[in-house]
Tab-separated table of C-alpha atoms and ligand atoms in Angstrom:
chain	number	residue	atom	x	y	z
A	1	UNK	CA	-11.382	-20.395	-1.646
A	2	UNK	CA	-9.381	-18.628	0.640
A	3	UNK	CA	-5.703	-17.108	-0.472
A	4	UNK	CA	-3.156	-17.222	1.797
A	5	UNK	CA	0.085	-15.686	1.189
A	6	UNK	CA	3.726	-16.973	2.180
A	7	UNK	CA	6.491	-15.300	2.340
A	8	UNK	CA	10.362	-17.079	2.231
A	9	UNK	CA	13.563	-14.754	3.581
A	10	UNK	CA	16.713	-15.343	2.589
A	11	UNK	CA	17.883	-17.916	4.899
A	12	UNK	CA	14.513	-19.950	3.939
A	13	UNK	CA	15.833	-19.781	0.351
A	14	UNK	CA	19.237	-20.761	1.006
A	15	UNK	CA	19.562	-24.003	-0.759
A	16	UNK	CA	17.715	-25.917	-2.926
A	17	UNK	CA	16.393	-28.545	0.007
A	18	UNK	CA	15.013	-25.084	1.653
A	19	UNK	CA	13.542	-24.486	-1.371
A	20	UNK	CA	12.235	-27.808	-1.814
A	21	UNK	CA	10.824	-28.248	1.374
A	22	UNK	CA	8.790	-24.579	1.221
A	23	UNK	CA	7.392	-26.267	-2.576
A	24	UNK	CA	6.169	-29.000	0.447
A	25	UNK	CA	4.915	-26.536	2.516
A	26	UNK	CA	2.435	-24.885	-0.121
A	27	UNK	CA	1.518	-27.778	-1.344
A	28	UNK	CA	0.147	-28.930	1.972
A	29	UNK	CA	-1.854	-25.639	2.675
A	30	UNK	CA	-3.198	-26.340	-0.839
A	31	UNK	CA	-4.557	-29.501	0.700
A	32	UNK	CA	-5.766	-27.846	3.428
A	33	UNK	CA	-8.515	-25.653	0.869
A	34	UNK	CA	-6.036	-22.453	0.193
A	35	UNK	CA	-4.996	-21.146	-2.856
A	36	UNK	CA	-1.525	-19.972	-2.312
A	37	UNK	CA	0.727	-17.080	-3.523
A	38	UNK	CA	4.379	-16.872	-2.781
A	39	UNK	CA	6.368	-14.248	-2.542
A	40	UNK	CA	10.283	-14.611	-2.687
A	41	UNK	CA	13.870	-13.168	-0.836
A	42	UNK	CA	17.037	-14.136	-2.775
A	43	UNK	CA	19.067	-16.820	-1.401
A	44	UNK	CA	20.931	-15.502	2.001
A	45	UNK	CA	23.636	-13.244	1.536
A	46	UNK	CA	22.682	-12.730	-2.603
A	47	UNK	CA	21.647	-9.381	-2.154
A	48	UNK	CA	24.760	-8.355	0.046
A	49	UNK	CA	27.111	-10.018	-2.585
A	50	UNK	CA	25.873	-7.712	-5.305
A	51	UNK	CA	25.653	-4.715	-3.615
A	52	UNK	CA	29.631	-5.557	-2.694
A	53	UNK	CA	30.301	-5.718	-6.480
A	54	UNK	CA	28.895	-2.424	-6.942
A	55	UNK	CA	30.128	-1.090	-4.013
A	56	UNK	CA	33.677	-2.429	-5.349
A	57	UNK	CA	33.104	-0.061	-8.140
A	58	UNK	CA	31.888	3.090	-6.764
A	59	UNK	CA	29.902	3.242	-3.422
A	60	UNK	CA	28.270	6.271	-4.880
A	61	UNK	CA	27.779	4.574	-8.328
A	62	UNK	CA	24.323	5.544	-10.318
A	63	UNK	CA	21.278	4.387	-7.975
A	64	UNK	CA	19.533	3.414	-11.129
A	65	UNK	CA	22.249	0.149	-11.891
A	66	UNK	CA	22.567	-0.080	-8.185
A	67	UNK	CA	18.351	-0.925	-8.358
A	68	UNK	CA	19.255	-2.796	-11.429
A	69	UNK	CA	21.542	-4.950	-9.753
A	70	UNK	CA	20.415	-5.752	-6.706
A	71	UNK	CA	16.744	-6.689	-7.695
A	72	UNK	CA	18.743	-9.514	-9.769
A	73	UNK	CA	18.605	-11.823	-6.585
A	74	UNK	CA	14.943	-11.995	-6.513
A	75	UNK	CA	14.917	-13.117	-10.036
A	76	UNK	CA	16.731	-16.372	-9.444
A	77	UNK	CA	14.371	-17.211	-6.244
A	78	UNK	CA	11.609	-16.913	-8.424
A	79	UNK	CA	12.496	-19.335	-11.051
A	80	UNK	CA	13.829	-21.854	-8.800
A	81	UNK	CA	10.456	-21.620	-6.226
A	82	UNK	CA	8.630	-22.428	-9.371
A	83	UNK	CA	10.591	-25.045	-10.661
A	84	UNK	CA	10.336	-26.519	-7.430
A	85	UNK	CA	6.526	-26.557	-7.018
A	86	UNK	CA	6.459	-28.370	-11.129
A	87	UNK	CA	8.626	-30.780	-9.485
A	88	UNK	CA	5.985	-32.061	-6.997
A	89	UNK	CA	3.273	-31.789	-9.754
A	90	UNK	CA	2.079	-28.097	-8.530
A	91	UNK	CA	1.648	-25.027	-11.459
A	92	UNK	CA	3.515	-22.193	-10.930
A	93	UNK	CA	4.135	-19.006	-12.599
A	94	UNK	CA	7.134	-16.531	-11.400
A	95	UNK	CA	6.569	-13.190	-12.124
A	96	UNK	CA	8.965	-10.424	-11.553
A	97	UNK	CA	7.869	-7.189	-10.296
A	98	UNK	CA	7.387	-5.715	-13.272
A	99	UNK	CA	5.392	-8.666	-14.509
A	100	UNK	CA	3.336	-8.362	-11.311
A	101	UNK	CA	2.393	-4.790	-11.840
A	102	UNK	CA	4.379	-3.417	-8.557
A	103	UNK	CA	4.409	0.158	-9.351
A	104	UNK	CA	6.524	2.221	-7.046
A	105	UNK	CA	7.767	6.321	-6.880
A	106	UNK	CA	11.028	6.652	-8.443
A	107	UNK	CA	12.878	6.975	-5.575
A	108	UNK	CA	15.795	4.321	-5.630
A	109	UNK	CA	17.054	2.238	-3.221
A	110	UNK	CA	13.874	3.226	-0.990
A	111	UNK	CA	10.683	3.408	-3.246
A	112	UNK	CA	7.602	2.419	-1.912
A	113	UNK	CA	4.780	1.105	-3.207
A	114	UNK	CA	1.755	2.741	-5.069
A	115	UNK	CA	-0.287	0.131	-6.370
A	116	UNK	CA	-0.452	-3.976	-7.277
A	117	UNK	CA	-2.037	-5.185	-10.558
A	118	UNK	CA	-2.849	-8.076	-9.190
A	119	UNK	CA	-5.038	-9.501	-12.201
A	120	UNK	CA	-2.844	-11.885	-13.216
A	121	UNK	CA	-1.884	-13.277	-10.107
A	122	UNK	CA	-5.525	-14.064	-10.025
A	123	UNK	CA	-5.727	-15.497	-12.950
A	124	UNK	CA	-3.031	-18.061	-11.891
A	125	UNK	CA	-4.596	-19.107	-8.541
A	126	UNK	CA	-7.889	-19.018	-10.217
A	127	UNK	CA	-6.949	-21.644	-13.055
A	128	UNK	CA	-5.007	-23.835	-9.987
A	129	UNK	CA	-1.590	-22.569	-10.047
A	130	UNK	CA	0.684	-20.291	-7.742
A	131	UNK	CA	2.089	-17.423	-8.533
A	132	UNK	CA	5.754	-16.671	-7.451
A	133	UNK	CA	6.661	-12.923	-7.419
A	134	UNK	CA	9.774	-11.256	-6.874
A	135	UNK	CA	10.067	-9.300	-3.476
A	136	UNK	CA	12.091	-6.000	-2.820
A	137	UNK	CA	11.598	-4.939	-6.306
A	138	UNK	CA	9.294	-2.642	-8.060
A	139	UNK	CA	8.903	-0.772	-11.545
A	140	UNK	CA	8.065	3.033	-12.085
A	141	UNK	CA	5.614	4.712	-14.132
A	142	UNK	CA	8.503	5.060	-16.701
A	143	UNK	CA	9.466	1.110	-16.314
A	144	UNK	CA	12.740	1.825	-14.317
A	145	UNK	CA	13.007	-0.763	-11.801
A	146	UNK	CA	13.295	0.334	-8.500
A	147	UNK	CA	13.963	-1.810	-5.105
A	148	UNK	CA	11.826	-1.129	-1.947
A	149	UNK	CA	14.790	-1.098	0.704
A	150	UNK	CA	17.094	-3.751	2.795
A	151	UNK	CA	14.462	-6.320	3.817
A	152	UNK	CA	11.645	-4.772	1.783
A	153	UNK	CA	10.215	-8.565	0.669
A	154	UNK	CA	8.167	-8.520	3.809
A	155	UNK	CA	6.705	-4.946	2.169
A	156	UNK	CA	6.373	-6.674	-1.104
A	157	UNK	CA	4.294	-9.588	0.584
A	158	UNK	CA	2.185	-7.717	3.251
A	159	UNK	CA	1.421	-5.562	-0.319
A	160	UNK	CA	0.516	-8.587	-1.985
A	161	UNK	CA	-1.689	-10.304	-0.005
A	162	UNK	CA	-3.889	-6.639	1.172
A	163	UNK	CA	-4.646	-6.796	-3.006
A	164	UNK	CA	-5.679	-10.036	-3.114
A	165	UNK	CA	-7.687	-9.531	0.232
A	166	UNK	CA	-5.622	-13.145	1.378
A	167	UNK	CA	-6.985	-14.494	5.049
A	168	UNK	CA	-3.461	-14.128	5.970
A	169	UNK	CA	0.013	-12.992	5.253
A	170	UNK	CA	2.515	-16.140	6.566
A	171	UNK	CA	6.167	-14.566	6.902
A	172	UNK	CA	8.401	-17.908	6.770
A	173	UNK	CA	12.475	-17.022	8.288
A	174	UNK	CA	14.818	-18.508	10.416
A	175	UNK	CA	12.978	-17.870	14.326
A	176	UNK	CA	9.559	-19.582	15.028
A	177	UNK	CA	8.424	-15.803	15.627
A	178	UNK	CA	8.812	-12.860	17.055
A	179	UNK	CA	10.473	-12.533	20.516
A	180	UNK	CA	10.748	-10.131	23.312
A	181	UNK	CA	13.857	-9.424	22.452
A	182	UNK	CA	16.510	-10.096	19.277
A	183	UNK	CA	17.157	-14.167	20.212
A	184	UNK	CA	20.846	-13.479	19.009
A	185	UNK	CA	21.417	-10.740	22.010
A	186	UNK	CA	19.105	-12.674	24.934
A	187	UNK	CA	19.479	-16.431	24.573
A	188	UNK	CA	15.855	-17.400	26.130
A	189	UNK	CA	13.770	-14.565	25.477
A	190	UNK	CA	10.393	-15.183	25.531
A	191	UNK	CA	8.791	-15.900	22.741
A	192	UNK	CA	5.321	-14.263	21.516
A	193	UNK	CA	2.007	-15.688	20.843
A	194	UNK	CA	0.021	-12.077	19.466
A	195	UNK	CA	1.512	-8.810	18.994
A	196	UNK	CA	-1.003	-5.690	17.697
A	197	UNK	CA	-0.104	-4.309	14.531
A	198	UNK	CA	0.809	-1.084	16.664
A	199	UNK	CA	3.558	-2.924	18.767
A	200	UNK	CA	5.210	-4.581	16.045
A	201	UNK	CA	5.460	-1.084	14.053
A	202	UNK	CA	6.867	0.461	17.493
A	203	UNK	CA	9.351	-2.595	17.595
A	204	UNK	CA	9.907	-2.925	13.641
A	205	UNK	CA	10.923	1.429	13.396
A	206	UNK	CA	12.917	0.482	17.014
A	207	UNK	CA	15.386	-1.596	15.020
A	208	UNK	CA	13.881	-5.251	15.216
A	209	UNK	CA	14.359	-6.545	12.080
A	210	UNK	CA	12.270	-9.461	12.321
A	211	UNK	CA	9.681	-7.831	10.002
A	212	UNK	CA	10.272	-4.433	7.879
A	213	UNK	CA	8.386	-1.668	9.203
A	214	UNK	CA	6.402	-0.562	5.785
A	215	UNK	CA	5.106	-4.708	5.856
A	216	UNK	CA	3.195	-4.092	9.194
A	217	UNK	CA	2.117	-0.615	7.724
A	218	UNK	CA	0.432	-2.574	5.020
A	219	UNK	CA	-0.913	-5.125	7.209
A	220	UNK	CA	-2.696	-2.721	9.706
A	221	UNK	CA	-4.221	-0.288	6.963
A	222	UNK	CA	-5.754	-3.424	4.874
A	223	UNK	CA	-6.131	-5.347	7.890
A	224	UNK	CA	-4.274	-8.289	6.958
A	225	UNK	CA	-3.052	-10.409	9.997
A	226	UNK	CA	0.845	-11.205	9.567
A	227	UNK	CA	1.857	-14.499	11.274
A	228	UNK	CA	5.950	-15.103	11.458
A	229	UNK	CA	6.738	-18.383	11.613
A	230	UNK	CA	9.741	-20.407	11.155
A	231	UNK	CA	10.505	-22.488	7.449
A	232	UNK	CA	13.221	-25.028	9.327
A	233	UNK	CA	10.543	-26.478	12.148
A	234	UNK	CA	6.635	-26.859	12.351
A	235	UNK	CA	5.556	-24.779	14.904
A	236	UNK	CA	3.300	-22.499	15.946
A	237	UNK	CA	4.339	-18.290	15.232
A	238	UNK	CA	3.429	-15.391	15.987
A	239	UNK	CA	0.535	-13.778	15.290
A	240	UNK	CA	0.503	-10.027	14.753
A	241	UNK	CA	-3.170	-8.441	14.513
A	242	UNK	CA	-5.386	-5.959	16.087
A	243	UNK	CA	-5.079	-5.458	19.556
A	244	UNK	CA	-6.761	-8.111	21.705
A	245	UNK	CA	-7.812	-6.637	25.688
A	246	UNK	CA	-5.663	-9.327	27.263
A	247	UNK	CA	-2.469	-7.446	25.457
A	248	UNK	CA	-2.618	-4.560	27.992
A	249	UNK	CA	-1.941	-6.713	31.048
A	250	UNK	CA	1.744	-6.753	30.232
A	251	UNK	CA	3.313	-3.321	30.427
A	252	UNK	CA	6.574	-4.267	28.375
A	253	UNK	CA	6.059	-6.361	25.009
A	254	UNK	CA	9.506	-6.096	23.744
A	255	UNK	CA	12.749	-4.490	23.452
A	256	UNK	CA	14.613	-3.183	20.305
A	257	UNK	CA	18.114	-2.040	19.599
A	258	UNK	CA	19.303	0.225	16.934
A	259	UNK	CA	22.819	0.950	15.914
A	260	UNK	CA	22.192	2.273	12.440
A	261	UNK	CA	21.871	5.972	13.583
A	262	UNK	CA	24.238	8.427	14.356
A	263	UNK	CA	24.135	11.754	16.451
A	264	UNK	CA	24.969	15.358	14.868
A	265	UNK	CA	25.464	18.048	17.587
A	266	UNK	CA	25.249	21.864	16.917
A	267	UNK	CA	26.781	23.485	20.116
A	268	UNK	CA	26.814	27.079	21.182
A	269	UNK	CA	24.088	28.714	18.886
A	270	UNK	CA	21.567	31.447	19.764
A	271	UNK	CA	18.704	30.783	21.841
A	272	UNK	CA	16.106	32.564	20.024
A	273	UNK	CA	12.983	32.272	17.964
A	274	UNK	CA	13.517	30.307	14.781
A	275	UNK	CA	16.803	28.584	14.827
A	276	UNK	CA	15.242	25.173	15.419
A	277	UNK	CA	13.122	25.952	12.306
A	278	UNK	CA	16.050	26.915	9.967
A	279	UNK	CA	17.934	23.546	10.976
A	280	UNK	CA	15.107	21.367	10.520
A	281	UNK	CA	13.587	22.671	7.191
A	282	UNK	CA	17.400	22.717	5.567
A	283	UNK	CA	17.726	19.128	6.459
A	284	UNK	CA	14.310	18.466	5.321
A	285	UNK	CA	15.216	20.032	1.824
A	286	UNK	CA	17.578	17.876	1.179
A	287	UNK	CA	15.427	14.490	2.062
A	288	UNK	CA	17.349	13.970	5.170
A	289	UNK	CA	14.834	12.271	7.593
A	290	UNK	CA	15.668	13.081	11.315
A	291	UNK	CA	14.810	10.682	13.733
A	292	UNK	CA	15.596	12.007	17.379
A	293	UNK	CA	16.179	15.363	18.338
A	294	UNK	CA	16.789	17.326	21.813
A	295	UNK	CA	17.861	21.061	22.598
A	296	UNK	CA	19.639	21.942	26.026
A	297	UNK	CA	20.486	25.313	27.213
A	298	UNK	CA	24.426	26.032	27.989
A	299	UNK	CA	25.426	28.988	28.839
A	300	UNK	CA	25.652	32.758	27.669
A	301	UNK	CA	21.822	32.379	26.131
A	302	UNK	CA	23.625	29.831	23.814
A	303	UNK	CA	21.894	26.393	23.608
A	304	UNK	CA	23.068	23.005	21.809
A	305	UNK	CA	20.868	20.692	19.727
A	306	UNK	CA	21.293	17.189	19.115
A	307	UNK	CA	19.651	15.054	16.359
A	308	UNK	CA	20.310	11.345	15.227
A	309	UNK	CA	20.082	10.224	11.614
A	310	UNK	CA	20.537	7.275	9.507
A	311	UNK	CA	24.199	6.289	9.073
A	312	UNK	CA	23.260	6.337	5.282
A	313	UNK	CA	22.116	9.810	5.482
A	314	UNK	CA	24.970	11.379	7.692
A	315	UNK	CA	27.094	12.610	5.066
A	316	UNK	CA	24.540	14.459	3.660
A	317	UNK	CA	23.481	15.925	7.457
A	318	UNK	CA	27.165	16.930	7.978
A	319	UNK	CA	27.388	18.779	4.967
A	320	UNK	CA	23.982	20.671	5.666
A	321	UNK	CA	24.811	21.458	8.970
A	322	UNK	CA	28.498	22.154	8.480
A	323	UNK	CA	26.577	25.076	6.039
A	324	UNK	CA	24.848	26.136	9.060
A	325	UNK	CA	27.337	26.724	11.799
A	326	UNK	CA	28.671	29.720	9.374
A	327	UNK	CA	24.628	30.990	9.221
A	328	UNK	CA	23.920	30.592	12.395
A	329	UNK	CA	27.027	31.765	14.480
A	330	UNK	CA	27.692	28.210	15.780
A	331	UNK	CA	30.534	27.700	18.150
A	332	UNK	CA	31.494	23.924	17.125
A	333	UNK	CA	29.778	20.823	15.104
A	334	UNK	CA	30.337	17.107	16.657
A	335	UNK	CA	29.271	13.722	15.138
A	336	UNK	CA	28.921	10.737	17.125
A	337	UNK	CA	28.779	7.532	15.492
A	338	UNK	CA	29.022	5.106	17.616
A	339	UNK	CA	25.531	5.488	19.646
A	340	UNK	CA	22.842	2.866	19.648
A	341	UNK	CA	19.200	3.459	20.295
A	342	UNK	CA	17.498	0.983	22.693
A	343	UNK	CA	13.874	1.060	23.108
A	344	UNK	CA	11.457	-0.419	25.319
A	345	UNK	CA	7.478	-1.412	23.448
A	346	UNK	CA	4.197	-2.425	25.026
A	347	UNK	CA	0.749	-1.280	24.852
A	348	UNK	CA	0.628	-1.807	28.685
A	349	UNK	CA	2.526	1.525	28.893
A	350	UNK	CA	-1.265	3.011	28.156
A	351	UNK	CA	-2.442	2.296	31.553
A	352	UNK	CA	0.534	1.631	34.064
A	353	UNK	CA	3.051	4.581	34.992
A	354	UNK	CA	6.376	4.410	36.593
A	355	UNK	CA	7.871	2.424	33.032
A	356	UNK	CA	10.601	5.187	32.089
A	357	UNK	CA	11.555	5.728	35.322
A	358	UNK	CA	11.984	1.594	35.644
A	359	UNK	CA	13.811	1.787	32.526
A	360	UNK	CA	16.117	4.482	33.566
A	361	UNK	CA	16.961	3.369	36.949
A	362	UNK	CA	18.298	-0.222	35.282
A	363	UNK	CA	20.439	1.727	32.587
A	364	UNK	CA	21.680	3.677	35.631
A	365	UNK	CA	22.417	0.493	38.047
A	366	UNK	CA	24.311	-1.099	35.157
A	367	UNK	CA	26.531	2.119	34.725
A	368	UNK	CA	24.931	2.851	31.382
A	369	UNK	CA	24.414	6.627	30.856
A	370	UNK	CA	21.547	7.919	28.440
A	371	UNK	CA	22.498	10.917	25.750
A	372	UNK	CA	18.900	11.301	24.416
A	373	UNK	CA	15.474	10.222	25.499
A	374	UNK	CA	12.402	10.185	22.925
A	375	UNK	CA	8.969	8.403	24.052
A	376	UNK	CA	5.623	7.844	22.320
A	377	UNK	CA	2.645	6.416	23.757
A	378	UNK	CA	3.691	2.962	23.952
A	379	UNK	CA	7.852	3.353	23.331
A	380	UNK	CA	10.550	4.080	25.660
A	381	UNK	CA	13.495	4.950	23.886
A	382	UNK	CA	17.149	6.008	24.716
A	383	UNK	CA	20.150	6.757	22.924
A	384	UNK	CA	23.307	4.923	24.624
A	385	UNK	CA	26.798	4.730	23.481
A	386	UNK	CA	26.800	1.797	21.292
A	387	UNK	CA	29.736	-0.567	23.065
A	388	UNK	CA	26.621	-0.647	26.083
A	389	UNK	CA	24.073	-2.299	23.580
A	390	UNK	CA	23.958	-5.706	24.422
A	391	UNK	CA	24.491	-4.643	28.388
A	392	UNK	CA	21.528	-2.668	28.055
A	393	UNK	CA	19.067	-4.940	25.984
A	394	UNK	CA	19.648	-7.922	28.452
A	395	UNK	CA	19.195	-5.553	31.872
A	396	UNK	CA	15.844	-4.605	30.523
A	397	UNK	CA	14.477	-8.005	29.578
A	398	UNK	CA	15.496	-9.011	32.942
A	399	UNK	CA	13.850	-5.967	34.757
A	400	UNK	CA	10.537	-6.252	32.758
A	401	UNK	CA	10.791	-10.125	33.092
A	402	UNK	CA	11.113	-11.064	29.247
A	403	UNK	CA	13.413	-14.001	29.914
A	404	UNK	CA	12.079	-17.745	29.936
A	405	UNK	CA	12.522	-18.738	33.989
A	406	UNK	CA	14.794	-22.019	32.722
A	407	UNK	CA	16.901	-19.996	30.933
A	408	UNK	CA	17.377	-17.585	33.612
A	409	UNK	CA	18.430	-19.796	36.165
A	410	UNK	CA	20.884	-21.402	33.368
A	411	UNK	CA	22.725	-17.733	32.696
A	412	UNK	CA	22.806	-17.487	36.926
A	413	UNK	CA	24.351	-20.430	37.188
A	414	UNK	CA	26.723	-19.874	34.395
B	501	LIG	P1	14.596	-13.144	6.562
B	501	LIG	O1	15.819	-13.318	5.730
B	501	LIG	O2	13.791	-14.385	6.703
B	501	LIG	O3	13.787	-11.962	6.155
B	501	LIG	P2	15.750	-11.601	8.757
B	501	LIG	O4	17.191	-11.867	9.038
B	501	LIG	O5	15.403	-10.374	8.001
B	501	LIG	O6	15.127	-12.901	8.051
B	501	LIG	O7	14.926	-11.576	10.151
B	501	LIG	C1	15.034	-12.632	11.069
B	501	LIG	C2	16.047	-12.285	12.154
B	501	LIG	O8	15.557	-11.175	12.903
B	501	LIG	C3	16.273	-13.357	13.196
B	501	LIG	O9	17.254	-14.281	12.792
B	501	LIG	C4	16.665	-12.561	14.442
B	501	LIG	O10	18.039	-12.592	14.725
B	501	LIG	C5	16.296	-11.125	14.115
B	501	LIG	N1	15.480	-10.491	15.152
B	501	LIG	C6	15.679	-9.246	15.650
B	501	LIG	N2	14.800	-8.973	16.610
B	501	LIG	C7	13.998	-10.053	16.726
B	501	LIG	C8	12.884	-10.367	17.554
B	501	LIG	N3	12.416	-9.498	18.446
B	501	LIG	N4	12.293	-11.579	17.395
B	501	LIG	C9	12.744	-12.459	16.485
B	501	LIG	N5	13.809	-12.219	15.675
B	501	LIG	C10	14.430	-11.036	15.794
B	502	LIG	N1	16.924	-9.476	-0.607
B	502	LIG	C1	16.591	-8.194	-0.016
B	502	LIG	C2	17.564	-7.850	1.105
B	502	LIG	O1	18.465	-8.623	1.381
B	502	LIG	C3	15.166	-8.144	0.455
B	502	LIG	C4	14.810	-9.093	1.581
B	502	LIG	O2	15.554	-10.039	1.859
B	502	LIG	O3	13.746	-8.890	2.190
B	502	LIG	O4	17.462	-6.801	1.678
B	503	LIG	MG1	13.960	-9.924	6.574
């Protein structure tokens, strides 16, 4: 028989009706010839309230109990999606990561995956039953328990279903899919039937947190087509698979906005052979992970270099870099934190010019001016100051024509 997985966020398990009604939901794709595994969130805002306690105690507590804590959420999803599924008659085993065999790296907070045991799991559907198993967690080689990052159950399920080779990897949350653009920032964005696996990760590493970026990783390298659909209403989703030819007739898929970076700028240093190279490989010592960088020229044979990083990561940055100004003869340091990255996604970019210079021209018609440009072969992205994100993200669904018609005539009427 054919596995399918499915996948409940947070808001999905929010209450034990939610719950109830996803113990439904399986059941009826069992009647429809599937075996089904489940794969579990904690209940919305569980994971949030016990990272709060910790934080309450020291932000910069011990990442170990930080891990130890906030993989606690899964483990009451688990045990209620079961119970739920015995209530209508179904067998159901929870297993927690560790149970599960999810090894990860030891890296806490942000350990990924290395391999799924996934014997037992098959020995549950194969004797009739579901298994239930704990998302965002994982357990080291050394059986320290690890979590995979914020939103990492969509990892944890993409993982799951590539091991048990499952027809399909069903992400339930709170939108019938994905849309053009966050639903929350453009009321009436169009929503989308297909999306390749190379879109989504363009839109997913933009900031569209719809699905976790490391989930559609999984899905393209095992070839496991993700569908996100919504738990509250049955309806169709979206599918997100290989790239079908009809795809490339649209030029802009979707639009993503960031504001979890901030910008470090290193102004007045020598323009010569190797300075780029110093900066880079100090930050890279110390795991910092840079996403955007530009150099400009100023004056003198001085130049100034710009890079964003994760908000999480900044203090680290500034201390590495404040190191460098001394090294390097810097004139001055500046941090900007309040920038947002806004990007524009489609494979249609492939084969049709003229997109970035579309994209610029409606930033500059709204009076929105760009600090950094980065593009890749199917991204357009820009770094904006971060009070202009919403201005921004709604100008260019309008210009690329990502807005339903009805609702557009509702907002000019407005
Ligand atoms: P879950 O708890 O089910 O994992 P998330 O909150 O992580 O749910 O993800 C769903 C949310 O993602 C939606 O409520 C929506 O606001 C947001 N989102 C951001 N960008 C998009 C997009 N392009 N399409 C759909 N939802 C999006
Ligand atoms: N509960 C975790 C979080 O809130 C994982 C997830 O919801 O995907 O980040
Ligand atoms: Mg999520």
């Amino acid at each position: 028989m054919p596995i399918l997985v499915h996948k409940y966020g947070g808001t999905s398990m929010g209450s034990v009706e939610r719950i109830l009604s996803n113990a439904r939901r399986i059941e009826r794709d069992r009647d429809s010839n599937y075996q089904v595994a489940v794969v579990v969130s904690a209940m919305a805002g569980e994971t949030n309230r016990l990272i709060d306690l910790a934080d309450q105690i020291d932000p910069r507590g011990s990442a170990r109990e930080r891990d130890m804590l906030a993989s606690a959420g899964e483990q009451v999803s688990i045990a209620l999606m079961a119970m739920a599924l015995h209530s209508i008659g179904i067998d159901a085993v929870s297993f927690t990561a560790t149970q599960a065999g999810i090894r990860t790296d030891r890296f806490h907070q942000r350990a990924k995956i290395l391999s799924i045991d996934s014997e037992r799991l098959h020995d549950v559907l194969d004797s009739g039953g579901v298994p239930v198993v704990a998302g965002f967690q994982g357990i080291t080689d050394t059986m320290e328990v690890t979590t995979l990052g914020r939103g990492a159950s969509d990892t944890t399920a993409a993982a799951i279903a590539a091991s048990l080779e499952a027809e399909r990897c069903d992400i339930y949350t709170d939108v019938d899919g994905v849309y053009a653009a966050d639903p929350r920032i453009v009321p009436g964005a169009k929503r989308l039937e297909r999306v390749s696996y190379d879109e989504m990760l363009e839109l997913a590493g933009a900031g569209s947190k719809v699905l976790q970026t490391r989930s559609v990783l999984f899905a393209k390298k095992y070839h496991v087509p993700l569908q996100v659909l919504s738990s509250f209403e049955d309806k169709p989703g979206t599918l997100i698979s290989e790239e079908a030819p009809v795809m490339e007739d649209v030029v802009v898929t979707g639009i993503a906005s960031d504001r979890s970076e901030s910008r470090v700028t290193l102004r007045g240093i020598p323009d010569q052979p190797g300075i780029a190279a110093d900066i880079f490989e100090a930050l890279a010592a110390e795991g910092i992970s840079v996403d955007m960088i530009i150099q400009s020229r100023g004056h003198d044979n001085l130049a100034n270099i710009s890079y964003t990083v994760g908000k999480t990561d900044l203090s680290d940055a500034v201390n590495v870099t404040e190191g460098l100004v001394k090294t390097l003869k810097a004139r001055e340091m500046g941090v900007d934190e309040k920038i947002a990255k806004v990007s524009v996604v489609g494979v249609g970019m492939k084969s049709s010019g003229g997109v970035a210079a579309r994209v610029f021209r409606t930033l500059a018609d709204n009076g929105i001016n760009i600090h950094m440009i980065s593009t890749s072969e199917i991204r357009i992205s820009t770094v904006i100051d971060e009070d202009h994100t919403e201005p921004a993200v709604r100008a260019l669904a309008k210009e690329f024509d990502l807005i339903e018609e009805a609702a557009e005539e509702t907002v000019a009427a407005s």
